[in-house]
């Protein structure tokens, strides 16, 4: 997170754009994706050459299954890739491959990134994300993504996207012992995030907690 913040400060000359990017990053970290979309989009509007703003916008749009605008955002970032470090160009290259349907290429690139930068929590998460969505389409299972997500979480215990994916893997494997603690951690980090209701519902129905189900249905 600190590395990206430093990079953001170095790759835009617009202080308002940087402030918007930082607001988007805070919202993104808290799972407030629609708030993050607005902030990253505003940062890119204030400085069209701000590649990191477009890259982050693409990521959060994709997280909400808004694939067409995500592709447009990643392409805008690509046009200004010369403003990024080699490491971040690789992250962007993998993102573009993933969003444009070249999933095998994306997985290879993320795999190379975690070899080159084993301490990069975001790269581990993104590798897990591709595996989680790609493997079931090729005869595998989403649960194969557990290890990269756990690695990301070990490096960054507050990384909400990895926690959210691991909660879903716990549910797929009926690991209710892990699920309770995972969801508690998610709600501790982001009690009013976009995913909070879904996590509460997942817990209530898997654990057959009828009072909790009734409460959620009444909202």
PDB file of C-alpha atoms in Angstrom:
ATOM      1  CA  UNK A   1       0.000   0.000   0.000  1.00  0.00           C
ATOM      2  CA  UNK A   2       2.768   2.439   0.947  1.00  0.00           C
ATOM      3  CA  UNK A   3       4.671   1.517  -2.224  1.00  0.00           C
ATOM      4  CA  UNK A   4       1.670   2.330  -4.404  1.00  0.00           C
ATOM      5  CA  UNK A   5       1.049   5.574  -2.550  1.00  0.00           C
ATOM      6  CA  UNK A   6       4.649   6.621  -3.181  1.00  0.00           C
ATOM      7  CA  UNK A   7       4.300   5.651  -6.839  1.00  0.00           C
ATOM      8  CA  UNK A   8       1.070   7.624  -7.129  1.00  0.00           C
ATOM      9  CA  UNK A   9       2.797  10.711  -5.733  1.00  0.00           C
ATOM     10  CA  UNK A  10       5.593  10.319  -8.297  1.00  0.00           C
ATOM     11  CA  UNK A  11       3.386   9.724 -11.333  1.00  0.00           C
ATOM     12  CA  UNK A  12       1.034  12.696 -11.210  1.00  0.00           C
ATOM     13  CA  UNK A  13       1.815  16.381 -11.026  1.00  0.00           C
ATOM     14  CA  UNK A  14      -1.757  17.140  -9.969  1.00  0.00           C
ATOM     15  CA  UNK A  15      -2.265  17.416  -6.212  1.00  0.00           C
ATOM     16  CA  UNK A  16      -6.091  17.188  -6.553  1.00  0.00           C
ATOM     17  CA  UNK A  17      -5.674  14.002  -8.630  1.00  0.00           C
ATOM     18  CA  UNK A  18      -3.374  12.523  -6.004  1.00  0.00           C
ATOM     19  CA  UNK A  19      -5.848  13.374  -3.228  1.00  0.00           C
ATOM     20  CA  UNK A  20      -8.666  11.745  -5.203  1.00  0.00           C
ATOM     21  CA  UNK A  21      -6.497   8.648  -5.772  1.00  0.00           C
ATOM     22  CA  UNK A  22      -5.697   8.385  -2.051  1.00  0.00           C
ATOM     23  CA  UNK A  23      -9.411   8.676  -1.212  1.00  0.00           C
ATOM     24  CA  UNK A  24     -10.126   5.921  -3.724  1.00  0.00           C
ATOM     25  CA  UNK A  25      -7.417   3.727  -2.241  1.00  0.00           C
ATOM     26  CA  UNK A  26      -8.858   4.126   1.268  1.00  0.00           C
ATOM     27  CA  UNK A  27     -12.338   3.223   0.009  1.00  0.00           C
ATOM     28  CA  UNK A  28     -10.950   0.278  -1.969  1.00  0.00           C
ATOM     29  CA  UNK A  29      -9.155  -1.058   1.119  1.00  0.00           C
ATOM     30  CA  UNK A  30     -12.427  -0.856   3.082  1.00  0.00           C
ATOM     31  CA  UNK A  31     -14.426  -2.693   0.439  1.00  0.00           C
ATOM     32  CA  UNK A  32     -16.424   0.430  -0.480  1.00  0.00           C
ATOM     33  CA  UNK A  33     -16.116  -0.250  -4.167  1.00  0.00           C
ATOM     34  CA  UNK A  34     -18.641   2.208  -5.573  1.00  0.00           C
ATOM     35  CA  UNK A  35     -17.078   5.014  -3.560  1.00  0.00           C
ATOM     36  CA  UNK A  36     -13.677   3.912  -4.878  1.00  0.00           C
ATOM     37  CA  UNK A  37     -14.933   3.909  -8.467  1.00  0.00           C
ATOM     38  CA  UNK A  38     -15.999   7.556  -8.160  1.00  0.00           C
ATOM     39  CA  UNK A  39     -12.694   8.598  -6.595  1.00  0.00           C
ATOM     40  CA  UNK A  40     -10.424   6.782  -9.075  1.00  0.00           C
ATOM     41  CA  UNK A  41     -12.494   8.005 -12.023  1.00  0.00           C
ATOM     42  CA  UNK A  42     -12.217  11.572 -10.709  1.00  0.00           C
ATOM     43  CA  UNK A  43      -8.452  11.203 -10.305  1.00  0.00           C
ATOM     44  CA  UNK A  44      -8.162  10.078 -13.925  1.00  0.00           C
ATOM     45  CA  UNK A  45     -10.325  12.949 -15.115  1.00  0.00           C
ATOM     46  CA  UNK A  46      -8.111  15.437 -13.280  1.00  0.00           C
ATOM     47  CA  UNK A  47      -4.967  13.948 -14.851  1.00  0.00           C
ATOM     48  CA  UNK A  48      -5.554  11.763 -17.895  1.00  0.00           C
ATOM     49  CA  UNK A  49      -1.902  10.638 -17.859  1.00  0.00           C
ATOM     50  CA  UNK A  50      -2.260   9.265 -14.290  1.00  0.00           C
ATOM     51  CA  UNK A  51      -1.795   5.605 -15.237  1.00  0.00           C
ATOM     52  CA  UNK A  52      -2.167   4.326 -11.684  1.00  0.00           C
ATOM     53  CA  UNK A  53      -5.605   5.951 -11.363  1.00  0.00           C
ATOM     54  CA  UNK A  54      -6.818   4.200 -14.513  1.00  0.00           C
ATOM     55  CA  UNK A  55      -5.251   0.913 -13.390  1.00  0.00           C
ATOM     56  CA  UNK A  56      -7.004   1.060 -10.020  1.00  0.00           C
ATOM     57  CA  UNK A  57     -10.277   2.125 -11.637  1.00  0.00           C
ATOM     58  CA  UNK A  58     -10.089  -0.931 -13.901  1.00  0.00           C
ATOM     59  CA  UNK A  59      -9.500  -3.180 -10.897  1.00  0.00           C
ATOM     60  CA  UNK A  60     -12.473  -1.922  -8.909  1.00  0.00           C
ATOM     61  CA  UNK A  61     -14.769  -1.922 -11.953  1.00  0.00           C
ATOM     62  CA  UNK A  62     -13.795  -5.529 -12.624  1.00  0.00           C
ATOM     63  CA  UNK A  63     -14.493  -6.399  -8.988  1.00  0.00           C
ATOM     64  CA  UNK A  64     -18.054  -5.271  -9.662  1.00  0.00           C
ATOM     65  CA  UNK A  65     -18.281  -7.236 -12.937  1.00  0.00           C
ATOM     66  CA  UNK A  66     -18.305  -3.999 -14.991  1.00  0.00           C
ATOM     67  CA  UNK A  67     -16.057  -5.507 -17.625  1.00  0.00           C
ATOM     68  CA  UNK A  68     -16.520  -3.126 -20.579  1.00  0.00           C
ATOM     69  CA  UNK A  69     -15.633   0.046 -18.622  1.00  0.00           C
ATOM     70  CA  UNK A  70     -12.855  -1.918 -16.869  1.00  0.00           C
ATOM     71  CA  UNK A  71     -11.338  -2.708 -20.272  1.00  0.00           C
ATOM     72  CA  UNK A  72     -11.565   0.952 -21.261  1.00  0.00           C
ATOM     73  CA  UNK A  73      -9.824   1.988 -18.032  1.00  0.00           C
ATOM     74  CA  UNK A  74      -7.007  -0.556 -18.356  1.00  0.00           C
ATOM     75  CA  UNK A  75      -6.437   0.564 -21.952  1.00  0.00           C
ATOM     76  CA  UNK A  76      -6.167   4.187 -20.785  1.00  0.00           C
ATOM     77  CA  UNK A  77      -3.580   3.081 -18.221  1.00  0.00           C
ATOM     78  CA  UNK A  78      -1.693   1.172 -20.924  1.00  0.00           C
ATOM     79  CA  UNK A  79      -1.358   4.302 -23.053  1.00  0.00           C
ATOM     80  CA  UNK A  80       0.591   5.888 -20.187  1.00  0.00           C
ATOM     81  CA  UNK A  81       2.511   2.793 -19.054  1.00  0.00           C
ATOM     82  CA  UNK A  82       5.828   4.584 -19.555  1.00  0.00           C
ATOM     83  CA  UNK A  83       5.090   6.457 -16.314  1.00  0.00           C
ATOM     84  CA  UNK A  84       5.104   3.201 -14.322  1.00  0.00           C
ATOM     85  CA  UNK A  85       7.952   1.131 -12.936  1.00  0.00           C
ATOM     86  CA  UNK A  86       8.767  -2.190 -14.613  1.00  0.00           C
ATOM     87  CA  UNK A  87       7.023  -4.028 -11.764  1.00  0.00           C
ATOM     88  CA  UNK A  88       3.850  -2.003 -12.174  1.00  0.00           C
ATOM     89  CA  UNK A  89       3.906  -2.333 -15.939  1.00  0.00           C
ATOM     90  CA  UNK A  90       3.871  -6.100 -15.415  1.00  0.00           C
ATOM     91  CA  UNK A  91       0.890  -5.757 -13.085  1.00  0.00           C
ATOM     92  CA  UNK A  92      -0.872  -3.676 -15.719  1.00  0.00           C
ATOM     93  CA  UNK A  93       0.099  -6.116 -18.477  1.00  0.00           C
ATOM     94  CA  UNK A  94      -1.417  -8.991 -16.500  1.00  0.00           C
ATOM     95  CA  UNK A  95      -4.550  -6.966 -15.753  1.00  0.00           C
ATOM     96  CA  UNK A  96      -5.091  -6.182 -19.439  1.00  0.00           C
ATOM     97  CA  UNK A  97      -4.585  -9.809 -20.392  1.00  0.00           C
ATOM     98  CA  UNK A  98      -7.115 -10.907 -17.776  1.00  0.00           C
ATOM     99  CA  UNK A  99      -9.727  -8.321 -18.701  1.00  0.00           C
ATOM    100  CA  UNK A 100      -9.389  -9.014 -22.414  1.00  0.00           C
ATOM    101  CA  UNK A 101      -9.856 -12.758 -21.975  1.00  0.00           C
ATOM    102  CA  UNK A 102      -6.241 -13.943 -22.132  1.00  0.00           C
ATOM    103  CA  UNK A 103      -6.486 -15.680 -18.774  1.00  0.00           C
ATOM    104  CA  UNK A 104      -3.593 -18.129 -19.246  1.00  0.00           C
ATOM    105  CA  UNK A 105      -1.271 -15.212 -20.053  1.00  0.00           C
ATOM    106  CA  UNK A 106      -2.536 -13.324 -16.993  1.00  0.00           C
ATOM    107  CA  UNK A 107      -1.901 -16.301 -14.714  1.00  0.00           C
ATOM    108  CA  UNK A 108       1.629 -16.752 -16.101  1.00  0.00           C
ATOM    109  CA  UNK A 109       2.440 -13.075 -15.639  1.00  0.00           C
ATOM    110  CA  UNK A 110       1.158 -12.970 -12.072  1.00  0.00           C
ATOM    111  CA  UNK A 111       3.055 -16.198 -11.399  1.00  0.00           C
ATOM    112  CA  UNK A 112       6.249 -14.570 -12.649  1.00  0.00           C
ATOM    113  CA  UNK A 113       5.566 -11.498 -10.519  1.00  0.00           C
ATOM    114  CA  UNK A 114       5.320 -13.452  -7.266  1.00  0.00           C
ATOM    115  CA  UNK A 115       8.601 -15.190  -8.113  1.00  0.00           C
ATOM    116  CA  UNK A 116      10.293 -11.850  -8.758  1.00  0.00           C
ATOM    117  CA  UNK A 117       8.568 -10.097  -5.837  1.00  0.00           C
ATOM    118  CA  UNK A 118       7.576 -12.735  -3.263  1.00  0.00           C
ATOM    119  CA  UNK A 119       6.738 -10.033  -0.707  1.00  0.00           C
ATOM    120  CA  UNK A 120       4.127  -8.352  -2.928  1.00  0.00           C
ATOM    121  CA  UNK A 121       0.750  -9.038  -1.294  1.00  0.00           C
ATOM    122  CA  UNK A 122      -1.191  -7.534  -4.186  1.00  0.00           C
ATOM    123  CA  UNK A 123       0.516  -9.766  -6.748  1.00  0.00           C
ATOM    124  CA  UNK A 124      -0.296 -12.843  -4.639  1.00  0.00           C
ATOM    125  CA  UNK A 125      -3.930 -11.733  -4.374  1.00  0.00           C
ATOM    126  CA  UNK A 126      -4.195 -11.122  -8.105  1.00  0.00           C
ATOM    127  CA  UNK A 127      -2.669 -14.523  -8.871  1.00  0.00           C
ATOM    128  CA  UNK A 128      -5.260 -16.063  -6.547  1.00  0.00           C
ATOM    129  CA  UNK A 129      -8.049 -14.081  -8.189  1.00  0.00           C
ATOM    130  CA  UNK A 130      -7.190 -15.390 -11.659  1.00  0.00           C
ATOM    131  CA  UNK A 131      -6.916 -18.962 -10.366  1.00  0.00           C
ATOM    132  CA  UNK A 132     -10.209 -18.620  -8.458  1.00  0.00           C
ATOM    133  CA  UNK A 133     -12.130 -17.576 -11.565  1.00  0.00           C
ATOM    134  CA  UNK A 134     -10.159 -19.408 -14.264  1.00  0.00           C
ATOM    135  CA  UNK A 135      -9.550 -22.916 -12.967  1.00  0.00           C
ATOM    136  CA  UNK A 136     -13.234 -24.017 -12.838  1.00  0.00           C
ATOM    137  CA  UNK A 137     -13.467 -23.225 -16.566  1.00  0.00           C
ATOM    138  CA  UNK A 138     -10.557 -25.566 -17.289  1.00  0.00           C
ATOM    139  CA  UNK A 139     -11.412 -28.633 -15.231  1.00  0.00           C
ATOM    140  CA  UNK A 140     -10.082 -27.370 -11.911  1.00  0.00           C
ATOM    141  CA  UNK A 141     -11.587 -25.762  -8.846  1.00  0.00           C
ATOM    142  CA  UNK A 142     -11.706 -22.354  -7.214  1.00  0.00           C
ATOM    143  CA  UNK A 143     -10.282 -23.881  -4.038  1.00  0.00           C
ATOM    144  CA  UNK A 144      -6.891 -24.079  -5.806  1.00  0.00           C
ATOM    145  CA  UNK A 145      -6.626 -20.341  -5.092  1.00  0.00           C
ATOM    146  CA  UNK A 146      -6.445 -20.836  -1.318  1.00  0.00           C
ATOM    147  CA  UNK A 147      -2.644 -20.842  -1.113  1.00  0.00           C
ATOM    148  CA  UNK A 148      -2.020 -17.542  -2.963  1.00  0.00           C
ATOM    149  CA  UNK A 149      -4.799 -15.819  -1.008  1.00  0.00           C
ATOM    150  CA  UNK A 150      -3.352 -17.089   2.273  1.00  0.00           C
ATOM    151  CA  UNK A 151       0.097 -15.916   1.200  1.00  0.00           C
ATOM    152  CA  UNK A 152      -1.305 -12.461   0.406  1.00  0.00           C
ATOM    153  CA  UNK A 153      -3.018 -12.336   3.778  1.00  0.00           C
ATOM    154  CA  UNK A 154       0.131 -13.362   5.627  1.00  0.00           C
ATOM    155  CA  UNK A 155       1.892 -10.404   4.005  1.00  0.00           C
ATOM    156  CA  UNK A 156      -1.010  -7.978   4.540  1.00  0.00           C
ATOM    157  CA  UNK A 157      -3.436  -9.117   7.297  1.00  0.00           C
ATOM    158  CA  UNK A 158      -5.850  -6.273   6.484  1.00  0.00           C
ATOM    159  CA  UNK A 159      -6.177  -7.119   2.799  1.00  0.00           C
ATOM    160  CA  UNK A 160      -9.944  -7.369   2.470  1.00  0.00           C
ATOM    161  CA  UNK A 161     -10.182  -8.898  -1.044  1.00  0.00           C
ATOM    162  CA  UNK A 162      -8.168 -11.947   0.036  1.00  0.00           C
ATOM    163  CA  UNK A 163     -10.322 -12.353   3.136  1.00  0.00           C
ATOM    164  CA  UNK A 164     -13.486 -12.186   1.039  1.00  0.00           C
ATOM    165  CA  UNK A 165     -12.266 -14.813  -1.407  1.00  0.00           C
ATOM    166  CA  UNK A 166     -11.032 -17.071   1.382  1.00  0.00           C
ATOM    167  CA  UNK A 167     -14.440 -16.865   3.067  1.00  0.00           C
ATOM    168  CA  UNK A 168     -16.026 -18.118  -0.156  1.00  0.00           C
ATOM    169  CA  UNK A 169     -13.461 -20.928  -0.413  1.00  0.00           C
ATOM    170  CA  UNK A 170     -14.134 -21.854   3.223  1.00  0.00           C
ATOM    171  CA  UNK A 171     -17.835 -22.070   2.334  1.00  0.00           C
ATOM    172  CA  UNK A 172     -17.113 -24.223  -0.737  1.00  0.00           C
ATOM    173  CA  UNK A 173     -15.110 -26.616   1.409  1.00  0.00           C
ATOM    174  CA  UNK A 174     -17.612 -26.470   4.305  1.00  0.00           C
ATOM    175  CA  UNK A 175     -14.816 -25.225   6.569  1.00  0.00           C
ATOM    176  CA  UNK A 176     -17.233 -23.615   8.983  1.00  0.00           C
ATOM    177  CA  UNK A 177     -14.541 -23.552  11.669  1.00  0.00           C
ATOM    178  CA  UNK A 178     -12.543 -21.122   9.531  1.00  0.00           C
ATOM    179  CA  UNK A 179     -15.526 -19.260   8.111  1.00  0.00           C
ATOM    180  CA  UNK A 180     -16.740 -17.768  11.388  1.00  0.00           C
ATOM    181  CA  UNK A 181     -13.383 -16.213  12.204  1.00  0.00           C
ATOM    182  CA  UNK A 182     -12.906 -15.055   8.628  1.00  0.00           C
ATOM    183  CA  UNK A 183     -16.251 -13.251   8.469  1.00  0.00           C
ATOM    184  CA  UNK A 184     -15.719 -11.718  11.900  1.00  0.00           C
ATOM    185  CA  UNK A 185     -12.430 -10.293  10.653  1.00  0.00           C
ATOM    186  CA  UNK A 186     -14.083  -8.965   7.462  1.00  0.00           C
ATOM    187  CA  UNK A 187     -16.822  -7.228   9.453  1.00  0.00           C
ATOM    188  CA  UNK A 188     -14.257  -5.854  11.892  1.00  0.00           C
ATOM    189  CA  UNK A 189     -12.276  -4.297   9.045  1.00  0.00           C
ATOM    190  CA  UNK A 190     -15.275  -3.121   7.010  1.00  0.00           C
ATOM    191  CA  UNK A 191     -18.587  -3.243   8.927  1.00  0.00           C
ATOM    192  CA  UNK A 192     -20.352  -1.094   6.322  1.00  0.00           C
ATOM    193  CA  UNK A 193     -18.508  -2.213   3.193  1.00  0.00           C
ATOM    194  CA  UNK A 194     -20.260  -3.309   0.008  1.00  0.00           C
ATOM    195  CA  UNK A 195     -19.716  -6.983   0.855  1.00  0.00           C
ATOM    196  CA  UNK A 196     -20.806  -6.865   4.519  1.00  0.00           C
ATOM    197  CA  UNK A 197     -24.437  -7.880   3.925  1.00  0.00           C
ATOM    198  CA  UNK A 198     -23.417 -10.793   1.696  1.00  0.00           C
ATOM    199  CA  UNK A 199     -20.938 -12.048   4.276  1.00  0.00           C
ATOM    200  CA  UNK A 200     -23.527 -11.873   7.055  1.00  0.00           C
ATOM    201  CA  UNK A 201     -25.977 -13.767   4.859  1.00  0.00           C
ATOM    202  CA  UNK A 202     -23.384 -16.407   3.982  1.00  0.00           C
ATOM    203  CA  UNK A 203     -22.683 -16.972   7.651  1.00  0.00           C
ATOM    204  CA  UNK A 204     -26.349 -17.021   8.683  1.00  0.00           C
ATOM    205  CA  UNK A 205     -27.434 -19.578   6.093  1.00  0.00           C
ATOM    206  CA  UNK A 206     -24.409 -21.861   6.255  1.00  0.00           C
ATOM    207  CA  UNK A 207     -24.576 -21.921  10.051  1.00  0.00           C
ATOM    208  CA  UNK A 208     -28.387 -22.276   9.943  1.00  0.00           C
ATOM    209  CA  UNK A 209     -28.844 -19.308  12.274  1.00  0.00           C
ATOM    210  CA  UNK A 210     -32.556 -18.692  11.847  1.00  0.00           C
ATOM    211  CA  UNK A 211     -32.764 -15.491  13.992  1.00  0.00           C
ATOM    212  CA  UNK A 212     -29.925 -13.978  11.955  1.00  0.00           C
ATOM    213  CA  UNK A 213     -31.676 -15.009   8.721  1.00  0.00           C
ATOM    214  CA  UNK A 214     -34.910 -13.382   9.844  1.00  0.00           C
ATOM    215  CA  UNK A 215     -33.067 -10.201  10.785  1.00  0.00           C
ATOM    216  CA  UNK A 216     -31.338  -9.986   7.406  1.00  0.00           C
ATOM    217  CA  UNK A 217     -34.558 -10.661   5.506  1.00  0.00           C
ATOM    218  CA  UNK A 218     -36.238  -7.832   7.380  1.00  0.00           C
ATOM    219  CA  UNK A 219     -33.678  -5.255   6.232  1.00  0.00           C
TER     220      UNK A 219
END
